[in-house]
Amino acid sequence: MFENVPEYISTAADGLWITVGATVAGIAIAAVLSFVFGLAMLSRLKTVRVIARIYVEIWRGTSEVVQLYWVMFALPILLGYRLVPLLVGILVLGLNFGAYGAEIVRGAVQSVPRAQYEGTIALSMTPAQRMRRVILPQALVEMVPPFNNLFIQLLKGSALLTIIGVSELTHQGKEVLIPRNVSEAATIWTVILLFYLLLAILITMGMRWLERRAAALVGRQPTKRDSVFARFGGGKDPLPAEQSKGGLADLRRKGGE
Amino acid sequence: MNDVWQWDYAFEVLPGIVGGGLWMTIKVTVLASILAYVIGLGLALLRRSDLRIVSMVAWAVIEFIRSTPLLVQLFFAFYVLPDIGLLFDPVTTGVVVFGLHYATYAAEVYRAGIEAVPRGQWEAATALSLPRSRTWTKVILPQAIPRVLPALGNYTISMLKETPLLLTIGVLDIVGVAAEEGSQAFRYVEPITIAGVLFLILSYSASLLTRWMERRVGIAR
Amino acid sequence: MASDNWTRRDLFKRGAALGAVALGGPALLAACSEVPESGDGNTLQRVQDAGTIKVGIAGEVPYGFTEGDKVTGEAPEVAKAVFKAMGIDNVDADQVEFGQLIQGLNANQYDMVAAGMAIIPDRCENAAFSVVDYVTPTAFMVPTGNPQQVTTFEDVKAKKLKVAVLSGTIEQSVAKATGIPEGDIQPYDGQAELFQALQDGRAYCGALTDISLKQLKKDNPDAQLEVTDGFVPVIDGEEQIQAGGFVFRKGDTELLDRFNQELTKLHDSGEWLKIVEPFGFTEDNLPPDDVTTEDLCAG
């Protein structure tokens, strides 16, 4: 039963790099969109707020599968453009999770205590200075744990790329390994699940590092967590920050209970 | 591919998507949510067990399921469960997998909710020498559960948006029916757009419901 | 530690750099994969200039599938031989679900479908088929001994059995047209899922081309399943001869004509048989002269 495991691992690994690439690129796009639209939702200009809100609601409110199908098959007909499947996948991951991330950014910025704003006004900082020097650095610390969860969701979401034929990790199992080894499905899927677990752990380690950095920069002690797994704020938050991944949850209460 | 958007065709596929797919989406979401909320509570209690081994196992299970893709878990269940004598029909397989996956999220929600119950409540229960089971059922959970309902509701909305994954094991939800119609007529634009709009309506109304719950809970506190 | 001197400013600067890469990277790539509006006849010129063509496959053994990194199967191998004769040496493939093949073609994801797709009127309305590449009967995969004695779709209907099909295939259409209730037709999107469903007894039988099913059985000799004799399915009294071909966008007539010329040569010279034999095809699968794409498209 296990003699084929090395073969399964090497075949799955062919897809691993595509999963890693799609996830990293997806995270990069999502992170940028999160900040752009998260801050746009706090803009004083109504038009900007409305545009950001529309983006967030559309990309959060429809399903990732719908988005993949749409960008893959409908968009090229409407625009006369085509994107290779991998690119379709990366774009959808970025746009979809960017919408969730925008809510995280907005919530974190709003959770910065009011007195901090007042302080910046007293120091007659420009709005840009306030944001860059005082508000964002503090908000950043608040953002890291929910972003950790979001990025793991994104990693998991990358498995859906198999539906549009991207030969990532899940695809290697479904289309390459399983058809020729149906009787060993349990072993094959276990190998693939473990690969995902490994990647999730790596993301968490990276984010823990980022959290320590971000906390140190504003002179705070990072929250103690016993392991790389412990993604939740050790009882600090009344509810897990992960509610950001669901619907129109309002993060404003986060940290301010 | 003559016209970019054909209204005739859109109206032709609409009844099928709403009648068959929408119903399946709602059915799976509701059943799996119930399962997730129940199992999630169980996992949360196991996680708090005084026996370290029990809480460690619960923790490991939760982290493993949460860190790996639902789609792969679905395949795992579809291929592997029958080998160990558990032959569910595809809909049941879907409900079980979705339920278990989201139970791990629900467990964390419950855990946070339980931890948010003030220490004084525990101490008071001890002072009244209430048995442990009554402390849970009469003191802690009645305070914890209402607070976590909105967060649980948000996971139901997430689940709703993941029902399209079921098409890979032959269960046709909104997107399943839309893709099916699309592959019969070789046009995806209309069915997939309709599917997207339906999801938008569904998740938006569900989120209004969650917000309403949040307000209610806020007042009740 | 040097990194301890990482200032807040650095953090934002690096963040901005990362952002630029994130936004700029895809834009660059997107530009590369833009194609001139195809289907207007210039595809032949484009692929000949590039010396490479991208085809769509569905991962169906033995028609078109991936083996390791290599794309192979009856249709891709025949296509490679045809394109070689046309001076196009490189054939790349995108694998999508069977039911997505024509949509992907029309969305310009690739320039041809090489998946042994059956020629049927609905499909002809949305795409252009090559000359007939092969013919094959339909068959059922059933439990060993075929306890319910199923050999046709009418049997499935009469005995109220469940039938597994692949989404978007001719077998699915025939099952519907025969009047088998929607709930008894299980559409799967891959052969492996269909096979697993049969092994688990989720459906009594699975309908697919004779060639695919025999291949599945060959790959899984231990399965308690067998393949019934091939038959020609009938809808409304009309025989539905399963004849497969390559699929192009409507409007790519030049490409289609050149392709047809070379494909016919392969058929006539006997070269075709040599290419397809490793995939379980025989002389019986050579298209008879009276089976033509025009007739099949007319229904």
CSV table of C-alpha atoms in Angstrom, one decimal, chain B residues 1 75 77-83 86-90 93 167-172 179-188, chain C residues 99-100 102-104 106 117 120 122-126 167-169 172-173 176 186-189 192-194 196-197 200-202:
chain,number,residue,atom,x,y,z
B,1,MET,CA,-21.2,33.2,-30.6
B,75,PHE,CA,-12.7,14.0,-2.9
B,77,ALA,CA,-14.7,11.3,1.4
B,78,PHE,CA,-16.0,10.4,-2.0
B,79,TYR,CA,-13.2,8.0,-2.8
B,80,VAL,CA,-12.3,6.7,0.6
B,81,LEU,CA,-15.5,6.4,2.8
B,82,PRO,CA,-17.0,3.6,0.6
B,83,ASP,CA,-13.8,1.6,1.1
B,86,LEU,CA,-19.7,4.1,4.5
B,87,LEU,CA,-21.6,4.5,1.3
B,88,PHE,CA,-23.5,7.8,1.4
B,89,ASP,CA,-25.3,9.2,-1.5
B,90,PRO,CA,-23.5,12.2,-3.0
B,93,THR,CA,-21.4,12.9,1.5
B,167,LEU,CA,-20.6,19.6,-8.7
B,168,THR,CA,-17.3,17.6,-8.7
B,169,ILE,CA,-19.1,14.7,-7.0
B,170,GLY,CA,-22.2,14.9,-9.1
B,171,VAL,CA,-24.4,17.1,-6.9
B,172,LEU,CA,-25.8,20.0,-8.8
B,179,ALA,CA,-22.6,24.8,-15.8
B,180,GLU,CA,-24.7,21.8,-16.9
B,181,GLU,CA,-27.0,24.0,-18.9
B,182,GLY,CA,-24.0,25.8,-20.2
B,183,SER,CA,-22.3,22.7,-21.4
B,184,GLN,CA,-25.5,21.5,-23.2
B,185,ALA,CA,-25.9,24.8,-25.1
B,186,PHE,CA,-22.2,25.6,-25.2
B,187,ARG,CA,-22.8,29.1,-23.7
B,188,TYR,CA,-21.6,29.9,-20.2
C,99,GLY,CA,-18.3,19.9,-20.6
C,100,GLN,CA,-16.1,23.0,-20.8
C,102,ILE,CA,-16.3,24.1,-26.6
C,103,GLN,CA,-16.8,27.1,-24.3
C,104,GLY,CA,-13.0,27.2,-23.8
C,106,ASN,CA,-14.9,29.9,-28.2
C,117,MET,CA,-15.4,14.8,-29.3
C,120,ILE,CA,-23.6,16.1,-32.9
C,122,ASP,CA,-25.9,20.9,-31.1
C,123,ARG,CA,-22.2,21.1,-31.1
C,124,CYS,CA,-22.0,21.9,-34.9
C,125,GLU,CA,-24.1,25.0,-34.2
C,126,ASN,CA,-21.5,26.3,-31.9
C,167,SER,CA,-21.2,15.8,-17.9
C,168,GLY,CA,-21.8,17.2,-21.4
C,169,THR,CA,-21.3,13.9,-23.3
C,172,GLN,CA,-25.9,12.2,-21.2
C,173,SER,CA,-28.1,13.6,-23.9
C,176,LYS,CA,-32.2,12.4,-21.2
C,186,GLN,CA,-25.7,11.0,-12.4
C,187,PRO,CA,-23.4,13.4,-14.2
C,188,TYR,CA,-19.8,13.2,-13.2
C,189,ASP,CA,-17.1,15.4,-14.5
C,192,ALA,CA,-12.2,8.5,-12.4
C,193,GLU,CA,-15.2,9.8,-10.5
C,194,LEU,CA,-17.6,7.9,-12.8
C,196,GLN,CA,-15.5,5.1,-8.5
C,197,ALA,CA,-19.2,5.7,-8.5
C,200,ASP,CA,-19.3,1.8,-5.0
C,201,GLY,CA,-22.6,0.9,-6.6
C,202,ARG,CA,-23.8,4.5,-6.6
